PDB file of C-alpha atoms in Angstrom:
ATOM      1  CA  MET A   9      -0.017  -0.004   0.003  1.00 36.00           C
ATOM      2  CA  THR A  10       1.313   3.479  -0.770  1.00 34.00           C
ATOM      3  CA  SER A  11       0.785   6.639   1.019  1.00 38.00           C
ATOM      4  CA  THR A  12      -1.675   7.796  -1.679  1.00 35.00           C
ATOM      5  CA  GLU A  13      -4.011   4.767  -1.243  1.00 44.00           C
ATOM      6  CA  GLN A  14      -7.036   5.552   0.971  1.00 55.00           C
ATOM      7  CA  GLY A  15      -4.798   8.288   2.524  1.00 66.00           C
ATOM      8  CA  ALA A  16      -2.902   5.806   4.719  1.00 73.00           C
ATOM      9  CA  PRO A  17       0.904   6.151   5.270  1.00 83.00           C
ATOM     10  CA  VAL A  18       3.021   3.672   3.607  1.00 84.00           C
ATOM     11  CA  GLY A  19       2.884   0.245   5.130  1.00 88.00           C
ATOM     12  CA  PHE A  20      -0.149   1.012   7.206  1.00 95.00           C
ATOM     13  CA  ALA A  21      -3.813  -0.440   6.401  1.00 95.00           C
ATOM     14  CA  ARG A  22      -7.098   1.052   7.669  1.00 96.00           C
ATOM     15  CA  VAL A  23      -8.573  -1.719  10.047  1.00 97.00           C
ATOM     16  CA  CYS A  24     -11.681   0.138  11.433  1.00 97.00           C
ATOM     17  CA  ALA A  25     -13.135   3.426  12.570  1.00 97.00           C
ATOM     18  CA  LEU A  26     -12.100   4.791  15.974  1.00 97.00           C
ATOM     19  CA  SER A  27     -15.770   5.268  16.909  1.00 96.00           C
ATOM     20  CA  GLN A  28     -16.221   1.473  16.255  1.00 95.00           C
ATOM     21  CA  LEU A  29     -13.905   0.629  19.231  1.00 97.00           C
ATOM     22  CA  GLU A  30     -15.481   0.339  22.634  1.00 96.00           C
ATOM     23  CA  ASP A  31     -13.212   0.754  25.670  1.00 97.00           C
ATOM     24  CA  ASP A  32     -11.678  -2.483  26.860  1.00 97.00           C
ATOM     25  CA  THR A  33     -13.368  -4.573  24.230  1.00 97.00           C
ATOM     26  CA  PRO A  34     -11.031  -6.249  21.735  1.00 98.00           C
ATOM     27  CA  HIS A  35     -11.928  -5.981  18.083  1.00 97.00           C
ATOM     28  CA  ARG A  36     -10.487  -8.734  15.687  1.00 97.00           C
ATOM     29  CA  VAL A  37      -9.358  -7.682  12.281  1.00 97.00           C
ATOM     30  CA  GLU A  38      -7.174  -9.199   9.684  1.00 96.00           C
ATOM     31  CA  VAL A  39      -4.273  -7.201   8.119  1.00 94.00           C
ATOM     32  CA  ASP A  40      -2.475  -8.725   5.082  1.00 92.00           C
ATOM     33  CA  GLY A  41      -3.495 -12.212   6.205  1.00 94.00           C
ATOM     34  CA  VAL A  42      -2.380 -11.471   9.887  1.00 96.00           C
ATOM     35  CA  PRO A  43      -4.968 -11.928  12.566  1.00 97.00           C
ATOM     36  CA  VAL A  44      -4.767  -8.837  14.889  1.00 98.00           C
ATOM     37  CA  SER A  45      -6.695  -7.688  17.973  1.00 98.00           C
ATOM     38  CA  VAL A  46      -7.265  -3.970  18.036  1.00 98.00           C
ATOM     39  CA  VAL A  47      -8.011  -2.705  21.603  1.00 98.00           C
ATOM     40  CA  ARG A  48      -8.881   0.766  22.779  1.00 98.00           C
ATOM     41  CA  THR A  49      -7.988   1.040  26.580  1.00 97.00           C
ATOM     42  CA  GLU A  50      -6.605   3.855  28.881  1.00 93.00           C
ATOM     43  CA  GLY A  51      -7.183   6.590  26.235  1.00 94.00           C
ATOM     44  CA  GLU A  52      -4.973   4.767  23.662  1.00 97.00           C
ATOM     45  CA  VAL A  53      -5.354   2.258  20.743  1.00 98.00           C
ATOM     46  CA  PHE A  54      -3.121  -0.860  20.621  1.00 98.00           C
ATOM     47  CA  ALA A  55      -2.690  -3.663  18.077  1.00 98.00           C
ATOM     48  CA  ILE A  56      -1.518  -7.116  19.110  1.00 98.00           C
ATOM     49  CA  ASN A  57      -1.302 -10.334  17.278  1.00 97.00           C
ATOM     50  CA  ASP A  58      -4.613 -12.081  17.920  1.00 98.00           C
ATOM     51  CA  ILE A  59      -3.182 -15.574  18.584  1.00 96.00           C
ATOM     52  CA  CYS A  60      -2.044 -16.696  21.970  1.00 95.00           C
ATOM     53  CA  SER A  61       1.549 -17.920  22.057  1.00 94.00           C
ATOM     54  CA  HIS A  62       0.587 -20.722  24.306  1.00 92.00           C
ATOM     55  CA  ALA A  63      -2.525 -22.264  22.992  1.00 89.00           C
ATOM     56  CA  ASN A  64      -3.085 -20.990  19.483  1.00 88.00           C
ATOM     57  CA  VAL A  65      -6.550 -19.333  20.345  1.00 93.00           C
ATOM     58  CA  SER A  66      -7.919 -15.878  19.620  1.00 96.00           C
ATOM     59  CA  LEU A  67      -6.977 -13.309  22.150  1.00 97.00           C
ATOM     60  CA  SER A  68      -9.682 -11.065  20.964  1.00 97.00           C
ATOM     61  CA  GLU A  69     -12.214 -13.372  22.868  1.00 96.00           C
ATOM     62  CA  GLY A  70     -10.535 -12.534  26.077  1.00 96.00           C
ATOM     63  CA  GLU A  71     -10.960  -9.749  28.597  1.00 96.00           C
ATOM     64  CA  VAL A  72      -8.917  -6.428  28.754  1.00 97.00           C
ATOM     65  CA  GLU A  73      -7.874  -4.983  31.993  1.00 96.00           C
ATOM     66  CA  ASP A  74      -4.892  -2.857  33.227  1.00 96.00           C
ATOM     67  CA  CYS A  75      -3.509  -2.582  29.657  1.00 97.00           C
ATOM     68  CA  GLN A  76      -3.462  -6.398  29.342  1.00 97.00           C
ATOM     69  CA  ILE A  77      -5.448  -8.848  27.290  1.00 97.00           C
ATOM     70  CA  GLU A  78      -6.104 -12.229  28.828  1.00 95.00           C
ATOM     71  CA  CYS A  79      -6.231 -15.480  26.838  1.00 94.00           C
ATOM     72  CA  TRP A  80      -9.729 -16.951  27.608  1.00 91.00           C
ATOM     73  CA  LEU A  81      -8.597 -20.522  27.492  1.00 91.00           C
ATOM     74  CA  HIS A  82      -5.722 -20.673  30.090  1.00 90.00           C
ATOM     75  CA  GLY A  83      -5.618 -17.269  31.644  1.00 89.00           C
ATOM     76  CA  SER A  84      -2.334 -15.950  30.397  1.00 93.00           C
ATOM     77  CA  SER A  85      -2.338 -12.152  30.048  1.00 95.00           C
ATOM     78  CA  PHE A  86      -0.256 -10.138  27.475  1.00 97.00           C
ATOM     79  CA  ASP A  87       0.816  -6.458  27.976  1.00 98.00           C
ATOM     80  CA  LEU A  88      -0.759  -4.581  25.113  1.00 98.00           C
ATOM     81  CA  ARG A  89       2.189  -2.313  24.854  1.00 97.00           C
ATOM     82  CA  THR A  90       4.945  -4.943  24.567  1.00 97.00           C
ATOM     83  CA  GLY A  91       3.081  -8.262  23.918  1.00 97.00           C
ATOM     84  CA  LYS A  92       5.015  -9.933  26.871  1.00 97.00           C
ATOM     85  CA  PRO A  93       3.214 -12.477  28.995  1.00 96.00           C
ATOM     86  CA  SER A  94       2.555 -11.613  32.661  1.00 92.00           C
ATOM     87  CA  GLY A  95       2.240 -14.990  33.858  1.00 83.00           C
ATOM     88  CA  LEU A  96       2.043 -18.658  33.012  1.00 88.00           C
ATOM     89  CA  PRO A  97       1.250 -20.815  31.077  1.00 93.00           C
ATOM     90  CA  ALA A  98       2.459 -18.539  28.276  1.00 92.00           C
ATOM     91  CA  THR A  99       6.233 -17.821  28.335  1.00 93.00           C
ATOM     92  CA  ARG A 100       6.725 -16.278  24.846  1.00 95.00           C
ATOM     93  CA  PRO A 101       5.477 -12.741  23.848  1.00 96.00           C
ATOM     94  CA  VAL A 102       3.162 -12.159  20.946  1.00 96.00           C
ATOM     95  CA  PRO A 103       3.805  -9.417  18.332  1.00 97.00           C
ATOM     96  CA  VAL A 104       2.503  -5.789  18.755  1.00 97.00           C
ATOM     97  CA  TYR A 105       2.021  -3.589  15.842  1.00 97.00           C
ATOM     98  CA  PRO A 106       2.327   0.279  15.374  1.00 97.00           C
ATOM     99  CA  VAL A 107      -0.880   2.087  15.351  1.00 97.00           C
ATOM    100  CA  LYS A 108      -1.801   5.485  13.744  1.00 97.00           C
ATOM    101  CA  ILE A 109      -5.045   7.409  14.195  1.00 97.00           C
ATOM    102  CA  ILE A 110      -5.883   9.771  11.290  1.00 96.00           C
ATOM    103  CA  GLY A 111      -9.226  11.472  11.890  1.00 95.00           C
ATOM    104  CA  ASP A 112     -11.719   8.471  12.710  1.00 96.00           C
ATOM    105  CA  ASP A 113      -9.482   5.906  10.942  1.00 97.00           C
ATOM    106  CA  VAL A 114      -7.566   3.306  12.859  1.00 97.00           C
ATOM    107  CA  LEU A 115      -4.422   2.278  10.768  1.00 97.00           C
ATOM    108  CA  VAL A 116      -2.051  -0.740  11.611  1.00 97.00           C
ATOM    109  CA  SER A 117       1.206  -1.767  10.152  1.00 96.00           C
ATOM    110  CA  VAL A 118       2.109  -5.609  10.399  1.00 94.00           C
ATOM    111  CA  THR A 119       5.090  -5.206   8.349  1.00 86.00           C
ATOM    112  CA  GLN A 120       7.073  -3.922  11.342  1.00 65.00           C
ATOM    113  CA  GLU A 121       6.686  -4.794  15.071  1.00 58.00           C
ATOM    114  CA  SER A 122       6.555  -1.902  17.679  1.00 56.00           C
TER     115      SER A 122
END
C-alpha cells in the first residue's frame, strides 16, 4: 500500500473506525493475512497479534484490564504495549504492531513490530 492509497501512510492499512472501538473490548481484524486484535483502553489504541503464543487461540475473545489482554482458554495475560506475557502458562510474547489514528481511521502496520 502506498501513502496515496486511501490516505494511509506507507505500510499501514485502515482496520476500522475509531468510533467503532468500545473501551476494553477487543476488536478482531485481519491485516495482510495476519490476525490482529485492536484494543482501545486507557485512552490509547493498541494492536497485538490475535493468536495466543501458548495455545493458538484468539486473544480477541478474552478480557482487557490494566492494559493487558487475557487469553480466555488458560488465563495468560499479555501486555498490550509490549506483547510480553505476565504469567504462566504463556512464556513467549506475541507481536505488537504500530497504530496510527488519522481522523476517525485506525491504521495498523503488520510489516514491522513495535
